[in-house]
């Protein structure tokens, strides 16, 4: 893949105090966590002792009864038939789905299910040894999961549901539909957490993704949240939130796909509010950094597009979500600072349209961006026959909502800060930076 040359640039020393401190600290901690160490011999690796803990942390959330994966991996009997497929998937890092380039930019995120190098080695050794079960007494206590109908953000204060269900036929082309309902709010409230979720009874199976937004009485619309495989709710950092005004309407933008059986969905969005009268210190902004100037010739690979968004005030970036369609290949975001130095924040080097993942930055490494910083999003598309998801390499592709068309978009969550608060945050990051030992 042809990468943006700026992917390899580094900050000048001063600007490193803003972002580089966080990245260096994060990278060092990660390196220690993934140090190869002494490899366990193949004969010693068993499912009960070595594999189950990995499955519980990174696999069973999806691979369990009534969840989204096609097979359960809660027991040895369920997992053993898939051993070689598991090895192949984890070695390629196709599973668990997490497509951030681990060699570029920030590496610490909330709810990161990705495997360490040691965990991948352990799974490979287990399979190569014949996938032995081991002693059942070594198996840890089974992980307990909440029911799929429960909310990940906690008990909601308000749930708004589509006025009526929508029935997806067993066989049909993908559909993009909008449904608008009243929120029922009679007073302004600040949102602490929000989650969009398909309806019970099979909605998870037919909703590819669904976005929720709020429409104020003056007609202005702002993004709330998106459901997609691999994404749950948004819980904002303490002291930050979004305002939803009295009389607001809720719009559901749904993408449905048929699965061979008739299923009716009735998606909802749930809110957890701050107490009445409480005004959070920071207001979360959700923006699309995108370009609609997309021109992908038939059969072309590594077709590049660029988009830009300017931070008008000092800001803290809390989350990044890439979005393209079936021809999406890779995406990088970088910060262009006011003194024109450039820092690569992140790259998704193997974009997969099937997994709309939001990468929520760990609190102590979330990018701190001075006023005037430009977020530059570079995307690459693959319209060649080598793209297994390409519906038609012979077709020219431009911007559009349909999966056969494409986008070049990054969702960014951030909040603005005062100059004084920004400086204090930067100094706090510096203080956490590990002290370097002299080599003399």
Coordinates of C-alpha atoms in Angstrom, one line a residue, residues 104-386:
X104 CA 2.2 4.6 14.1
X105 CA 1.0 7.3 16.5
X106 CA -1.2 6.7 19.6
X107 CA -1.6 3.1 20.7
X108 CA -3.7 3.3 23.9
X109 CA -7.5 3.2 23.6
X110 CA -10.4 2.3 25.8
X111 CA -11.9 -1.1 25.4
X112 CA -9.1 -2.3 23.1
X113 CA -9.8 -6.1 22.4
X114 CA -6.7 -6.6 20.2
X115 CA -4.2 -9.4 21.0
X116 CA -0.6 -8.9 22.1
X117 CA 2.1 -10.7 20.2
X118 CA 2.5 -13.1 23.1
X119 CA -1.2 -14.0 23.0
X120 CA -1.0 -14.7 19.2
X121 CA 2.0 -16.9 19.8
X122 CA 0.1 -18.8 22.5
X123 CA -2.9 -19.5 20.2
X124 CA -0.6 -20.6 17.4
X125 CA 1.3 -22.9 19.7
X126 CA -1.9 -24.4 21.0
X127 CA -3.2 -25.2 17.5
X128 CA 0.2 -26.6 16.4
X129 CA 0.2 -28.9 19.4
X130 CA -3.2 -30.4 18.3
X131 CA -5.4 -28.0 20.3
X132 CA -5.3 -30.0 23.6
X133 CA -8.1 -29.5 26.1
X134 CA -6.1 -29.7 29.3
X135 CA -7.3 -30.1 32.8
X136 CA -10.9 -28.7 33.4
X137 CA -9.8 -27.7 36.9
X138 CA -7.5 -25.1 35.2
X139 CA -10.4 -23.3 33.5
X140 CA -11.1 -19.8 35.0
X141 CA -14.6 -18.9 36.2
X142 CA -16.9 -18.4 33.2
X143 CA -17.3 -14.8 32.2
X144 CA -20.8 -13.4 32.7
X145 CA -22.4 -11.3 30.1
X146 CA -25.3 -8.9 30.2
X147 CA -28.2 -9.8 28.0
X148 CA -28.1 -8.2 24.5
X149 CA -31.2 -6.2 25.3
X150 CA -29.5 -4.4 28.1
X151 CA -27.9 -1.0 27.6
X152 CA -24.1 -0.6 27.9
X153 CA -24.3 2.9 29.2
X154 CA -26.2 1.9 32.3
X155 CA -29.8 2.6 33.2
X156 CA -31.2 5.2 30.7
X157 CA -33.1 8.3 31.8
X158 CA -34.9 8.4 28.4
X159 CA -35.4 5.9 25.6
X160 CA -36.7 7.1 22.2
X161 CA -37.9 4.5 19.8
X162 CA -38.8 4.5 16.2
X163 CA -42.6 5.0 15.9
X164 CA -43.1 1.7 14.3
X165 CA -41.1 -1.3 13.2
X166 CA -39.6 -1.7 9.8
X167 CA -39.7 -5.2 8.2
X168 CA -36.7 -6.3 6.2
X169 CA -37.6 -8.8 3.5
X170 CA -35.6 -12.1 3.3
X171 CA -34.1 -11.1 0.0
X172 CA -33.6 -7.5 -1.1
X173 CA -31.0 -5.0 -1.9
X174 CA -29.5 -2.9 0.9
X175 CA -31.8 0.0 2.1
X176 CA -31.0 3.4 3.6
X177 CA -34.0 4.9 5.4
X178 CA -34.7 7.8 7.7
X179 CA -37.2 7.8 10.5
X180 CA -38.0 10.9 12.6
X181 CA -39.8 10.9 15.9
X182 CA -40.4 13.4 18.8
X183 CA -38.0 13.1 21.7
X184 CA -40.8 14.0 24.2
X185 CA -38.4 16.3 26.1
X186 CA -40.0 19.3 27.7
X187 CA -36.8 20.9 29.1
X188 CA -33.2 21.2 28.0
X189 CA -30.9 18.5 29.3
X190 CA -27.2 17.7 29.1
X191 CA -26.3 14.2 27.9
X192 CA -23.7 12.2 29.8
X193 CA -24.0 9.0 27.7
X194 CA -25.9 7.9 24.6
X195 CA -26.4 4.6 22.9
X196 CA -28.2 3.6 19.7
X197 CA -29.4 -0.1 19.5
X198 CA -31.4 -2.2 17.1
X199 CA -34.7 -3.6 18.4
X200 CA -35.1 -6.9 20.2
X201 CA -36.1 -10.0 18.3
X202 CA -33.5 -10.0 15.5
X203 CA -32.8 -6.3 14.8
X204 CA -29.1 -7.0 15.4
X205 CA -29.1 -9.3 12.4
X206 CA -30.4 -6.9 9.8
X207 CA -29.1 -3.5 10.9
X208 CA -25.7 -3.0 9.3
X209 CA -25.4 0.4 11.0
X210 CA -27.8 3.0 12.3
X211 CA -27.1 6.6 13.2
X212 CA -29.1 8.8 15.5
X213 CA -29.1 12.6 15.4
X214 CA -31.1 15.4 17.1
X215 CA -33.0 18.0 15.2
X216 CA -33.7 21.3 17.1
X217 CA -36.8 23.3 16.6
X218 CA -34.9 25.7 14.3
X219 CA -34.1 22.8 12.0
X220 CA -30.4 22.4 12.9
X221 CA -29.3 18.8 13.1
X222 CA -26.4 17.4 15.0
X223 CA -25.0 13.9 15.4
X224 CA -25.8 11.8 18.5
X225 CA -24.5 8.3 18.2
X226 CA -24.1 5.4 15.8
X227 CA -24.7 1.7 16.2
X228 CA -22.5 -0.6 14.2
X229 CA -20.9 -4.0 14.8
X230 CA -18.1 -3.4 17.2
X231 CA -19.5 -0.2 18.7
X232 CA -21.7 0.3 21.6
X233 CA -22.6 3.6 23.4
X234 CA -20.7 6.8 23.9
X235 CA -19.9 7.7 27.5
X236 CA -18.4 11.1 27.7
X237 CA -15.5 12.0 29.9
X238 CA -16.6 13.4 33.3
X239 CA -17.5 17.0 33.1
X240 CA -18.3 16.9 29.4
X241 CA -21.5 16.3 27.5
X242 CA -24.0 17.3 24.8
X243 CA -27.0 19.5 25.0
X244 CA -30.4 18.3 23.8
X245 CA -33.0 20.9 23.7
X246 CA -36.7 20.7 24.7
X247 CA -38.9 19.9 21.7
X248 CA -36.0 18.2 19.8
X249 CA -36.8 15.5 17.3
X250 CA -34.7 12.3 16.9
X251 CA -33.8 11.1 13.5
X252 CA -32.7 7.5 12.9
X253 CA -30.7 7.0 9.7
X254 CA -30.8 3.2 9.1
X255 CA -28.9 0.9 6.8
X256 CA -30.6 -2.5 6.5
X257 CA -29.5 -5.6 4.8
X258 CA -31.4 -8.9 4.1
X259 CA -30.2 -12.2 5.6
X260 CA -32.6 -14.7 4.1
X261 CA -35.4 -14.4 6.7
X262 CA -38.0 -11.8 7.4
X263 CA -37.1 -9.7 10.4
X264 CA -38.7 -6.5 11.8
X265 CA -36.5 -4.0 13.5
X266 CA -37.5 -1.1 15.7
X267 CA -34.3 0.8 16.7
X268 CA -34.0 2.9 19.9
X269 CA -31.7 5.5 21.3
X270 CA -31.1 5.8 25.0
X271 CA -29.8 8.7 27.1
X272 CA -28.2 9.1 30.5
X273 CA -28.5 12.7 31.6
X274 CA -26.6 14.9 34.0
X275 CA -28.7 16.0 37.0
X276 CA -31.2 18.8 36.2
X277 CA -29.6 22.2 36.3
X278 CA -26.1 20.8 35.9
X279 CA -24.0 22.4 33.1
X280 CA -20.9 20.4 32.2
X281 CA -17.6 22.2 31.9
X282 CA -17.1 21.0 28.3
X283 CA -19.5 20.5 25.4
X284 CA -18.7 17.5 23.2
X285 CA -18.6 18.3 19.5
X286 CA -19.1 15.5 16.9
X287 CA -18.0 16.5 13.4
X288 CA -17.5 14.8 10.0
X289 CA -14.1 15.6 8.6
X290 CA -14.8 14.6 5.0
X291 CA -14.6 15.4 1.3
X292 CA -17.2 14.6 -1.3
X293 CA -14.6 15.1 -4.1
X294 CA -14.2 11.3 -4.8
X295 CA -13.1 10.1 -8.2
X296 CA -12.1 6.4 -8.3
X297 CA -11.4 5.1 -11.8
X298 CA -12.3 1.5 -12.8
X299 CA -9.7 -1.0 -11.7
X300 CA -7.6 1.6 -9.8
X301 CA -5.9 1.0 -6.5
X302 CA -4.5 3.4 -3.9
X303 CA -6.7 6.3 -5.0
X304 CA -6.2 9.1 -2.5
X305 CA -8.5 11.7 -1.1
X306 CA -7.9 14.4 1.5
X307 CA -10.1 16.3 4.0
X308 CA -9.4 19.0 6.5
X309 CA -11.0 20.3 9.7
X310 CA -9.7 23.3 11.8
X311 CA -9.8 23.5 15.5
X312 CA -10.8 27.1 16.3
X313 CA -9.8 26.8 20.0
X314 CA -7.5 24.5 22.1
X315 CA -9.1 21.1 22.0
X316 CA -8.9 17.6 23.4
X317 CA -9.7 14.9 20.8
X318 CA -11.6 12.0 22.5
X319 CA -12.5 9.6 19.7
X320 CA -11.8 8.8 16.0
X321 CA -13.9 6.7 13.7
X322 CA -12.9 6.1 10.0
X323 CA -15.7 5.6 7.5
X324 CA -15.6 4.5 3.9
X325 CA -17.4 1.8 2.0
X326 CA -16.5 -1.4 0.3
X327 CA -13.6 0.0 -1.6
X328 CA -12.1 1.7 1.4
X329 CA -8.5 0.5 2.0
X330 CA -6.8 2.7 4.6
X331 CA -7.1 6.0 6.4
X332 CA -4.7 8.2 8.3
X333 CA -5.3 11.3 10.5
X334 CA -2.6 13.8 11.3
X335 CA -2.4 17.1 13.1
X336 CA -1.0 20.0 11.3
X337 CA 0.0 22.5 14.0
X338 CA 0.1 26.3 13.7
X339 CA 3.9 26.3 13.3
X340 CA 3.4 23.8 10.4
X341 CA 4.9 20.9 12.1
X342 CA 3.0 17.7 11.5
X343 CA 2.2 14.7 13.8
X344 CA 0.6 11.5 12.7
X345 CA -2.1 10.6 15.2
X346 CA -3.3 7.3 13.8
X347 CA -3.6 5.1 10.7
X348 CA -6.1 2.4 10.0
X349 CA -4.0 0.3 7.7
X350 CA -6.6 -2.4 6.8
X351 CA -10.0 -0.7 6.7
X352 CA -12.9 -3.1 6.8
X353 CA -16.4 -1.8 6.0
X354 CA -17.9 -4.7 8.0
X355 CA -16.6 -3.2 11.2
X356 CA -17.5 0.4 12.0
X357 CA -15.2 0.8 15.0
X358 CA -14.8 3.9 17.1
X359 CA -11.4 4.3 18.6
X360 CA -11.8 6.0 21.9
X361 CA -8.5 7.4 23.2
X362 CA -7.3 6.5 26.7
X363 CA -7.7 9.6 28.9
X364 CA -4.0 10.1 29.5
X365 CA -3.0 10.1 25.8
X366 CA -6.0 11.7 24.1
X367 CA -4.6 14.3 21.7
X368 CA -4.2 17.9 23.0
X369 CA -4.5 20.2 20.1
X370 CA -3.6 24.0 20.2
X371 CA -6.0 26.5 18.6
X372 CA -5.5 26.6 14.9
X373 CA -4.6 22.9 14.5
X374 CA -5.8 21.4 11.3
X375 CA -6.9 17.7 11.3
X376 CA -5.9 16.3 8.0
X377 CA -7.6 13.0 6.9
X378 CA -6.1 11.0 4.1
X379 CA -8.0 8.1 2.7
X380 CA -7.2 5.4 0.1
X381 CA -9.6 3.4 -1.9
X382 CA -9.1 0.1 -3.9
X383 CA -11.3 -0.4 -6.9
X384 CA -9.1 -3.2 -8.3
X385 CA -9.8 -6.9 -8.7
X386 CA -7.5 -7.6 -5.7

